[in-house]
XYZ file of N, CA and C in Angstrom:
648
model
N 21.287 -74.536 140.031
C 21.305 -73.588 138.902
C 21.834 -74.187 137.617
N 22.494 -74.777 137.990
C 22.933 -75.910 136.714
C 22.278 -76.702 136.060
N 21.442 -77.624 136.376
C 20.219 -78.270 135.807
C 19.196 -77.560 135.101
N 18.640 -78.103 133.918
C 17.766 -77.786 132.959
C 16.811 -78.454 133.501
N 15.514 -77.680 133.282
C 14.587 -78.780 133.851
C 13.509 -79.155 132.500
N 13.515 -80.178 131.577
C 12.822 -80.264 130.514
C 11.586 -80.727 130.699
N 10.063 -80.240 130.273
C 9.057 -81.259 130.550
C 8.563 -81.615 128.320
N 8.193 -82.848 128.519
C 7.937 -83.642 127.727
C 6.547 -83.900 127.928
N 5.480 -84.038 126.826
C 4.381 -84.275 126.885
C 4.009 -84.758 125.199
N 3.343 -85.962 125.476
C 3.184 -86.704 123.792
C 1.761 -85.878 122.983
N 1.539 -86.407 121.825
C 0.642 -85.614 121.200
C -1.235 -85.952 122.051
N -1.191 -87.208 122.126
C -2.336 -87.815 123.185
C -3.234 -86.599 124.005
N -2.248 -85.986 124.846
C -2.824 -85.365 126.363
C -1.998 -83.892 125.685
N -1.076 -83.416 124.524
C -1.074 -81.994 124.455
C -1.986 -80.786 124.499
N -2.894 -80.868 123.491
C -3.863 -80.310 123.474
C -4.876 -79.539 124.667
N -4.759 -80.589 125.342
C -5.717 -80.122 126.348
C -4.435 -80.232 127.907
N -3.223 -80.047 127.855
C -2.604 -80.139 128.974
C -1.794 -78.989 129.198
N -2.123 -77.981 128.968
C -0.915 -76.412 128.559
C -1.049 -76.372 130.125
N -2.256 -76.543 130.614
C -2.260 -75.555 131.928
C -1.659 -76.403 133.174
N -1.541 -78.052 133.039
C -0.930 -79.142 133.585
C 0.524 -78.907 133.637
N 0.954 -78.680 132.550
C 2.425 -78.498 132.190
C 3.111 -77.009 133.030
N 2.649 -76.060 132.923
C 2.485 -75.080 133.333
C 3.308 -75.089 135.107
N 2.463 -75.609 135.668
C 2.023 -76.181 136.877
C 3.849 -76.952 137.090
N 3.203 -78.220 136.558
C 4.659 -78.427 136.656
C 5.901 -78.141 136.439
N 6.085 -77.530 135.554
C 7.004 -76.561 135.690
C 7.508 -75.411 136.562
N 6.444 -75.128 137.059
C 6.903 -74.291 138.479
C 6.658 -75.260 139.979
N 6.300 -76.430 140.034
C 6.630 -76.804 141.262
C 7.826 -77.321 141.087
N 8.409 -77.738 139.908
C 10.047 -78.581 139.375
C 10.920 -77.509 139.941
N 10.592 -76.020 139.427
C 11.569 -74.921 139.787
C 11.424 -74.745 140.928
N 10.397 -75.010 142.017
C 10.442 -74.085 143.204
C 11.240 -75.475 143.851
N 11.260 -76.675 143.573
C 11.725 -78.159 144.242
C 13.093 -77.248 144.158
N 13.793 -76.959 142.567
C 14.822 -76.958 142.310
C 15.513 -76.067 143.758
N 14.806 -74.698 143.918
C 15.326 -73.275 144.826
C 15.241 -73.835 146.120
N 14.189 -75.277 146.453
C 14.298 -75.338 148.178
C 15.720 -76.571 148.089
N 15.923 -77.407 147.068
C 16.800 -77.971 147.006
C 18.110 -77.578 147.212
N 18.186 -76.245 146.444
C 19.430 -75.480 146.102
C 20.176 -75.145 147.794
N 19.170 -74.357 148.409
C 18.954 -73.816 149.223
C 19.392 -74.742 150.705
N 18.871 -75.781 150.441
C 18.842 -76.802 151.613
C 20.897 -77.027 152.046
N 21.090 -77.243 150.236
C 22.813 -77.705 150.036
C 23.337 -76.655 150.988
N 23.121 -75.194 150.755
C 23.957 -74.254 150.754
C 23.670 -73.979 152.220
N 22.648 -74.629 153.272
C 22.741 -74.637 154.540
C 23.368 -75.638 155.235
N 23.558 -76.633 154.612
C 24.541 -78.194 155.048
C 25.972 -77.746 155.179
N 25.844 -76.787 153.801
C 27.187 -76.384 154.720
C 27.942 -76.199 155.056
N 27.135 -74.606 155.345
C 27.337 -74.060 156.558
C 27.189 -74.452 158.081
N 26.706 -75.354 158.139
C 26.535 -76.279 158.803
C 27.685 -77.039 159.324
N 28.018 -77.795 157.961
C 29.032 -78.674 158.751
C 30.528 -78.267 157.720
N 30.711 -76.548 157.907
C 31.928 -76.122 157.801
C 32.891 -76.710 158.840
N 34.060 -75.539 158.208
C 35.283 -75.923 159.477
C 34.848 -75.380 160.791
N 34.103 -74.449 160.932
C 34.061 -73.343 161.637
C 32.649 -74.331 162.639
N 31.746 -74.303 161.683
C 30.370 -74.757 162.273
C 29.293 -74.244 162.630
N 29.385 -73.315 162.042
C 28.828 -72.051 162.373
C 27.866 -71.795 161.044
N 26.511 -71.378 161.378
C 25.589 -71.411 160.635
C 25.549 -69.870 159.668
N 25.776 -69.469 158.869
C 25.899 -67.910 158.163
C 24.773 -67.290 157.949
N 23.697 -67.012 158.611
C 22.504 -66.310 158.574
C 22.806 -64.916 157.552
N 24.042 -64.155 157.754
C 23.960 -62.840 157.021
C 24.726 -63.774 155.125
N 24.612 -64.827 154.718
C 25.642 -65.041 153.647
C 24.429 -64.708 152.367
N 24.743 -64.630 151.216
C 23.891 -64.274 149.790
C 22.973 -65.523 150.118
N 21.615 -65.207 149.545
C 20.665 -66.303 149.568
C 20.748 -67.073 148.158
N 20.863 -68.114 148.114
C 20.846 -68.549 146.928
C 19.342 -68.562 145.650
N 18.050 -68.324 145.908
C 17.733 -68.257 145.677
C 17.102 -66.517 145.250
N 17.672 -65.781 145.269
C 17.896 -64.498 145.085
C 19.142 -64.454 143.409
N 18.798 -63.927 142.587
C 19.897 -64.393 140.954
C 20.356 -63.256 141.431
N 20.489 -62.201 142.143
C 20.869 -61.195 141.672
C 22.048 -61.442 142.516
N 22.029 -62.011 143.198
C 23.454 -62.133 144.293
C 24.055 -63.514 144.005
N 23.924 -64.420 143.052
C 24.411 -65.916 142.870
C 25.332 -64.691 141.515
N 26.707 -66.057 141.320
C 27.554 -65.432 140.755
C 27.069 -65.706 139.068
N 27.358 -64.964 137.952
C 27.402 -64.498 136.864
C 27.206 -65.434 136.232
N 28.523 -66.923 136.223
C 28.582 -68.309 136.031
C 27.485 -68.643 136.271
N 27.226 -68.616 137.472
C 25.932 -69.749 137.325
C 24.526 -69.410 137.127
N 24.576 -67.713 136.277
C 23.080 -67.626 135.872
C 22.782 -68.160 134.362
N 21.770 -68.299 134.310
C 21.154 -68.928 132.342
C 20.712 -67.349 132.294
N 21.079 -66.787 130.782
C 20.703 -65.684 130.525
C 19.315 -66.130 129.667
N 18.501 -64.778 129.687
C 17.459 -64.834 129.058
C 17.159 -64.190 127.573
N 16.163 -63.998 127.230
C 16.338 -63.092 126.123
C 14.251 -63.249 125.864
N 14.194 -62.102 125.005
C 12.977 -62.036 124.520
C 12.854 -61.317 123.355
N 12.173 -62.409 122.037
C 12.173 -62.067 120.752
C 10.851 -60.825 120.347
N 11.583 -59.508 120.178
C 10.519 -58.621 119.701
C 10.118 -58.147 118.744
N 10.568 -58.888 117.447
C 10.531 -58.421 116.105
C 11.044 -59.402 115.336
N 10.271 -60.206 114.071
C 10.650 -60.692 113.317
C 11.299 -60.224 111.875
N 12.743 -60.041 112.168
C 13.304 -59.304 110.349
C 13.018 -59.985 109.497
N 12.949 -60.776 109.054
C 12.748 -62.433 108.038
C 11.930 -63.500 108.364
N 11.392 -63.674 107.450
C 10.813 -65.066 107.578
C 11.707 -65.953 106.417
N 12.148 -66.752 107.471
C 13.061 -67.495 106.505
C 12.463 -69.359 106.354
N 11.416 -69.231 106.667
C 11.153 -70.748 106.636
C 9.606 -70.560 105.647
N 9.401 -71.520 105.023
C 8.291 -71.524 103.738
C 7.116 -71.617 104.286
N 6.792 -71.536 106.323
C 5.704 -72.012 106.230
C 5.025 -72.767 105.627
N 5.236 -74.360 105.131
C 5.082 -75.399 104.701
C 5.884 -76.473 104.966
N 5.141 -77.790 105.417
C 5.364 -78.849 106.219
C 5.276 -79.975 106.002
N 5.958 -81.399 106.071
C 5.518 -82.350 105.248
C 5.116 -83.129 106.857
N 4.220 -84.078 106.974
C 3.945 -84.679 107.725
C 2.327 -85.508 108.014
N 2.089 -85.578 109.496
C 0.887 -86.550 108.914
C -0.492 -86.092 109.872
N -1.387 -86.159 109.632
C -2.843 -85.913 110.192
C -3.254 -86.903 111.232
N -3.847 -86.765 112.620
C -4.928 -87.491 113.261
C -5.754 -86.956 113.951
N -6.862 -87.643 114.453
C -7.447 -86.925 115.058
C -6.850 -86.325 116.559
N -7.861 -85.397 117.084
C -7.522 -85.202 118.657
C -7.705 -86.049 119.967
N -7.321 -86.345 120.708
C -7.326 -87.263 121.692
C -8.453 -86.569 122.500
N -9.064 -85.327 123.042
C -10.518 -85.388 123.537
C -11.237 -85.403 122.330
N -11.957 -86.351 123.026
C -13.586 -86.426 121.870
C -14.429 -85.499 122.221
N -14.546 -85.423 123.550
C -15.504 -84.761 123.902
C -15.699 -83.081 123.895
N -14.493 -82.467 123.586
C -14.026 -80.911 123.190
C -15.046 -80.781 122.018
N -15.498 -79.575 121.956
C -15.527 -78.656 120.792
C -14.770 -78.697 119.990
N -13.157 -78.549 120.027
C -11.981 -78.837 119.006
C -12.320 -79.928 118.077
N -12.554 -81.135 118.891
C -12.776 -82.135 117.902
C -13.517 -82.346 116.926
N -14.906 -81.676 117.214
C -15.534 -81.669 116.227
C -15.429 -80.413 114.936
N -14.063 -80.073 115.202
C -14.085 -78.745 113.933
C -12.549 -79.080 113.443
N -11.295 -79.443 114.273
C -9.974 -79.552 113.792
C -9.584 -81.346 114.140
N -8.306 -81.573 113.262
C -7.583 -81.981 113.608
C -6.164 -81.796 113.955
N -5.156 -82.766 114.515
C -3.827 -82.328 114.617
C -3.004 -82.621 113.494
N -2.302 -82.016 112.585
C -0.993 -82.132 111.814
C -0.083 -82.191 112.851
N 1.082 -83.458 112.235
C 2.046 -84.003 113.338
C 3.107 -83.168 112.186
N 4.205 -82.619 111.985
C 5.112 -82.027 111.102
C 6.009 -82.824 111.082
N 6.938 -84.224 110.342
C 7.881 -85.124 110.220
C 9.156 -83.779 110.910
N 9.259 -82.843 110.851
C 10.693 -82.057 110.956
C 9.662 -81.298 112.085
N 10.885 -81.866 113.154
C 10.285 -81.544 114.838
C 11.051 -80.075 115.070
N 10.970 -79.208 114.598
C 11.432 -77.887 114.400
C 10.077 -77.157 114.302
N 9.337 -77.765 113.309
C 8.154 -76.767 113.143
C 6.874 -77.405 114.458
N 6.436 -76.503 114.819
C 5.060 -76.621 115.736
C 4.149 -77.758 114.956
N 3.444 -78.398 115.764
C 2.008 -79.136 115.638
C 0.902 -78.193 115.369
N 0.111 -78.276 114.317
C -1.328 -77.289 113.901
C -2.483 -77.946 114.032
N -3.227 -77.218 114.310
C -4.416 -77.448 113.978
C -5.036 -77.224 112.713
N -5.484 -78.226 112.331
C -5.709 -78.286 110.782
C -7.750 -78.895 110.897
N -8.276 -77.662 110.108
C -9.954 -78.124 109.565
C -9.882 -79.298 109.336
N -10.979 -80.279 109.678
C -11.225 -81.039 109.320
C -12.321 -80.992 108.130
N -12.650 -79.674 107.573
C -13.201 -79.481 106.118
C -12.117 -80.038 105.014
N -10.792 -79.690 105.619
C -9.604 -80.021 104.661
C -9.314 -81.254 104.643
N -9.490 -81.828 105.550
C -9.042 -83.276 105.534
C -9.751 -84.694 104.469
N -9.717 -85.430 104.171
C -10.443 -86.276 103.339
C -11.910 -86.494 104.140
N -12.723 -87.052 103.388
C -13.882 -86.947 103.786
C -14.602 -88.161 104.722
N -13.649 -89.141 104.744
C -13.701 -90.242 105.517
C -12.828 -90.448 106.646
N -12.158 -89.360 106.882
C -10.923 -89.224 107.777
C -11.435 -89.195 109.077
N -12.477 -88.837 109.342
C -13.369 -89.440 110.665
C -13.315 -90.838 110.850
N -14.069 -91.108 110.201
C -14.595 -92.597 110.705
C -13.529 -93.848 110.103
N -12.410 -93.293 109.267
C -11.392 -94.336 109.143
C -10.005 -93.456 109.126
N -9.853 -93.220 110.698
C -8.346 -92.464 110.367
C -7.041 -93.825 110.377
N -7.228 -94.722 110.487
C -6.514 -95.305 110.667
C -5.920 -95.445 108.961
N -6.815 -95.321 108.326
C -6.350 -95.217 106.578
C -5.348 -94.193 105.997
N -5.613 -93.379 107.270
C -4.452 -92.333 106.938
C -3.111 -91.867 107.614
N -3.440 -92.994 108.494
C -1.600 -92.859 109.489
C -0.356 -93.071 108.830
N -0.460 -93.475 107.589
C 0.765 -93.662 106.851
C 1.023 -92.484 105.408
N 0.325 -91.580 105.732
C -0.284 -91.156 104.480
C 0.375 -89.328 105.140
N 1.374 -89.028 103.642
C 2.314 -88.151 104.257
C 1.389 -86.915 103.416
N 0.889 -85.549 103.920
C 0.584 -84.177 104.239
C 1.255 -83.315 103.766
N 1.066 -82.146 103.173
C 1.384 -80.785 103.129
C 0.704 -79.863 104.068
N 1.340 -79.174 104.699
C 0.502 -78.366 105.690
C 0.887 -76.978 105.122
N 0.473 -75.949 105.116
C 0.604 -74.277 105.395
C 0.233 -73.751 106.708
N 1.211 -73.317 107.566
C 1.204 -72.658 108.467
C 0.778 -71.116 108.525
N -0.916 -70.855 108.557
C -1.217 -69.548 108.506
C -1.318 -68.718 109.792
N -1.063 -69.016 110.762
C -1.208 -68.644 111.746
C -0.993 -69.306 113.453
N -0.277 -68.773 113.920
C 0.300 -69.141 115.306
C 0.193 -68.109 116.514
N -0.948 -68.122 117.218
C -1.133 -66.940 119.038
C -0.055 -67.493 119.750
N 0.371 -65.807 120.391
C 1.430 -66.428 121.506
C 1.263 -67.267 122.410
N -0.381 -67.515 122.678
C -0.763 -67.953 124.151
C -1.000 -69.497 123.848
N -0.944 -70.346 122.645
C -0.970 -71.516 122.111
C -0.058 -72.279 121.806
N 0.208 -73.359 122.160
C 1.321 -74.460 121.920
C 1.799 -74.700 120.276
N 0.348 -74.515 119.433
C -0.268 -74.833 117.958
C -0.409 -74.387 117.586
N 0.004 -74.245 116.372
C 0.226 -73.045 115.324
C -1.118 -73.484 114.515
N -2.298 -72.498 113.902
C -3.138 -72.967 113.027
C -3.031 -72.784 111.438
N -3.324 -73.956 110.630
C -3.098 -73.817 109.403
C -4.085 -74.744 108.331
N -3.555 -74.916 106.988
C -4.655 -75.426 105.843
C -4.175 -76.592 105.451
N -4.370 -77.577 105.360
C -3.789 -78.715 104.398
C -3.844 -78.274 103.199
N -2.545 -78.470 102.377
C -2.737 -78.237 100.812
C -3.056 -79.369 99.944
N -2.297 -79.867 100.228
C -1.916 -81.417 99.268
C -1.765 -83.053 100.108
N -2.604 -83.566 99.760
C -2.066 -85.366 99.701
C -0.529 -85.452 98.852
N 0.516 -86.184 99.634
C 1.713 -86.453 98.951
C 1.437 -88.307 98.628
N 1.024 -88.535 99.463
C 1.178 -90.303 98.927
C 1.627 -91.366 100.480
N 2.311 -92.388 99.875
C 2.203 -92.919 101.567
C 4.021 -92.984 102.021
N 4.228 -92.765 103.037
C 5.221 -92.281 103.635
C 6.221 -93.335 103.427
N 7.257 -92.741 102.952
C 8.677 -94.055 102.502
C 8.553 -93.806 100.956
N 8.128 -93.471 100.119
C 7.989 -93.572 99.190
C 9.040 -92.485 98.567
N 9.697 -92.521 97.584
C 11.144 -91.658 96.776
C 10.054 -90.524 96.360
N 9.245 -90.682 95.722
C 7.984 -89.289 94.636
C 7.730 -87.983 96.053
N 7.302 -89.375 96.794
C 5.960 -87.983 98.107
C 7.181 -87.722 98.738
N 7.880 -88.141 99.179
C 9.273 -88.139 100.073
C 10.062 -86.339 99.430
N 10.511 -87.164 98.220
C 10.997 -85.876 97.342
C 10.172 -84.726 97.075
N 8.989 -84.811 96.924
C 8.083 -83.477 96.950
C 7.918 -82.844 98.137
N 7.838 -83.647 98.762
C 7.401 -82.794 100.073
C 8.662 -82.106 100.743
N 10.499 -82.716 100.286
C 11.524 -82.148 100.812
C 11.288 -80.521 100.074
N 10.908 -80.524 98.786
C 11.191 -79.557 97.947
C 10.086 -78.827 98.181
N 9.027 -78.746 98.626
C 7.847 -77.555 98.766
C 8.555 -77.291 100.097
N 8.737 -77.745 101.330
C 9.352 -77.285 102.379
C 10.368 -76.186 102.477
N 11.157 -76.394 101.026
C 11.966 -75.495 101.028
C 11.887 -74.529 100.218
N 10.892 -74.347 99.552
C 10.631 -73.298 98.458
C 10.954 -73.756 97.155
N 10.730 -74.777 96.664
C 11.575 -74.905 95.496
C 10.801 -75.370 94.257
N 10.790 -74.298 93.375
C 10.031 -74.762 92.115
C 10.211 -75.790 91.545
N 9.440 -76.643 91.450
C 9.656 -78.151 90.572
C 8.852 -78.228 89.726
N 7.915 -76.806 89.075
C 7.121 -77.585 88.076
C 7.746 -77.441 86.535
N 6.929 -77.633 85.692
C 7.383 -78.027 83.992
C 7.926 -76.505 83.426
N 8.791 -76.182 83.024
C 9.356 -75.359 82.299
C 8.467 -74.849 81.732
N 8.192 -73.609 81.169
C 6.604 -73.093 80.339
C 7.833 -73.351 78.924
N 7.032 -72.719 78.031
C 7.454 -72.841 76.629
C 8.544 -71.827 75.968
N 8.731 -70.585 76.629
C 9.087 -69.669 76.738
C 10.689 -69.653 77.146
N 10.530 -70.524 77.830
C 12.022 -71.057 78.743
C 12.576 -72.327 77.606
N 11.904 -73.104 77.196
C 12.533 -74.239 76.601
C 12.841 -73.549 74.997
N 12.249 -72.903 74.797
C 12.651 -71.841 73.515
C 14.159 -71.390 73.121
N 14.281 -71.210 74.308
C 15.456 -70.460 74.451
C 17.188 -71.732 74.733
N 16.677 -73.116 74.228
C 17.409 -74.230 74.033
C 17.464 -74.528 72.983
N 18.591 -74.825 72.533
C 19.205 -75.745 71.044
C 17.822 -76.385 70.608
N 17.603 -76.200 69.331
C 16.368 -76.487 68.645
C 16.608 -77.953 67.777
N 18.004 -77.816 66.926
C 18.677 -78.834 66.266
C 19.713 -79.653 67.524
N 18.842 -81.145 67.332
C 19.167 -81.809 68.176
C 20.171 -83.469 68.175
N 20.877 -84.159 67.710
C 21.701 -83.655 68.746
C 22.388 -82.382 68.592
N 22.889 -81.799 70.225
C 23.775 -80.226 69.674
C 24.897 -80.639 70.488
N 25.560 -80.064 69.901
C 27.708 -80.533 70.092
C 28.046 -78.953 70.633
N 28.660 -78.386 71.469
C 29.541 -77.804 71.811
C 30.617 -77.037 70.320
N 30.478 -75.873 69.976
C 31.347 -75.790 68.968
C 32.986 -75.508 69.114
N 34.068 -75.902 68.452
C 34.932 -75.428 68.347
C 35.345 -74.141 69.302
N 34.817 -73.495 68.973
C 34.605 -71.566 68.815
C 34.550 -71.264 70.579
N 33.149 -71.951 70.795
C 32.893 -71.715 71.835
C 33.572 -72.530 73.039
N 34.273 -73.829 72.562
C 35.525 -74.228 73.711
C 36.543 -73.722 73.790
N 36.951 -72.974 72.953
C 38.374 -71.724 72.905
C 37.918 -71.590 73.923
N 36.922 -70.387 74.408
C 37.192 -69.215 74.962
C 36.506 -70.032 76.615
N 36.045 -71.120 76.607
C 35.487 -71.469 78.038
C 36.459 -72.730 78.685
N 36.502 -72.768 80.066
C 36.836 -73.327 80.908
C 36.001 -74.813 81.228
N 37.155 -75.794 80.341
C 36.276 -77.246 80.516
C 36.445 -77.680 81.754
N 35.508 -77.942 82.154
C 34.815 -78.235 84.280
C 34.319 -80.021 83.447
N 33.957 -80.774 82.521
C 33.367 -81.960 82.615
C 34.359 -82.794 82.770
């Protein structure tokens, strides 16, 4: 009951392995309950006594294992907030079956921030040579929009917005931190810069350091 049982699967064989994974995951758990099970007859077994306990709690029964050693559950039924921008910086390839239907209509967005899901992204959106030379674009960092995610899917589906540039770079690096997070970076309209010292250089007056709190 103590052990986590994690399964791991790379981007290669995701796509087409939900129902593989699945699988394994419940023969890992049922290993785990005959395992569990086996301990808790050893023993009884080779107590002081020696004596085998046919009437004792089954261990594989939660409702009779003690409090400690259950993992509680939970199930999310309502989203109050969306607190994430649905937008992603990261990188495009193709799908590992060729031979799917998928392939010939999406590709995969990989998301650099392993928090957000892998999408499926049109390959209408993608550059127009991104078929036949993806290798031109493995370094080449993505904006994604996350429009949509089914419960019954690993992959959330969404749009490419933007080319950022090639990955490592301070410009695409920095843009793509700041659309992720919501954050306006474009040019001030005119309206806004209006409303700044016109006569330039401008000094701080007298007047107005009386009454304020110098912080420089």
């Amino acid at each position: 009951p103590d052990v986590i049982i994690e399964a791991q699967f790379d981007d290669n064989d995701a796509e087409c392995g939900q129902d593989h994974l699945q699988d394994t995951l419940t023969d890992d758990i049922k290993k785990l309950s005959l395992d569990t099970g086996e301990k808790a007859k050893a023993v009884g077994i080779g107590g002081v006594h020696g004596t085998k306990q046919d009437d004792g709690p089954k261990v594989n029964d939660p409702r009779l294992l003690p409090e400690k050693l259950l993992q509680r559950t939970a199930k999310v039924v309502y989203i109050l907030e969306k607190k994430h921008s649905r937008a992603a910086t990261g990188f495009i390839k193709l799908l590992a079956d060729k031979n799917s239907e998928l392939f010939k209509r999406c590709a995969m967005f990989s998301p650099v921030d392993h928090r957000v899901p892998r999408v499926y992204v049109s390959l209408a959106d993608c550059p127009p040579d991104f078929v036949t030379r993806p290798e031109d674009y493995s370094n080449m960092l993505f904006i994604c929009r996350i429009v949509d995610w089914k419960e019954d899917s690993n992959f959330a589906a969404g749009q490419l917005a933007k080319s950022l540039g090639q990955a490592g770079e301070i410009e695409p690096e920095t843009e793509g931190i700041l659309t992720e997070y919501g954050v306006d970076f474009s040019d001030f309209p005119p309206e806004a810069l209006e409303c700044l010292p016109q006569n330039l250089p401008w000094v701080i007056s007298p007047r107005e350091l009386a009454k304020r709190r110098d912080l420089r």
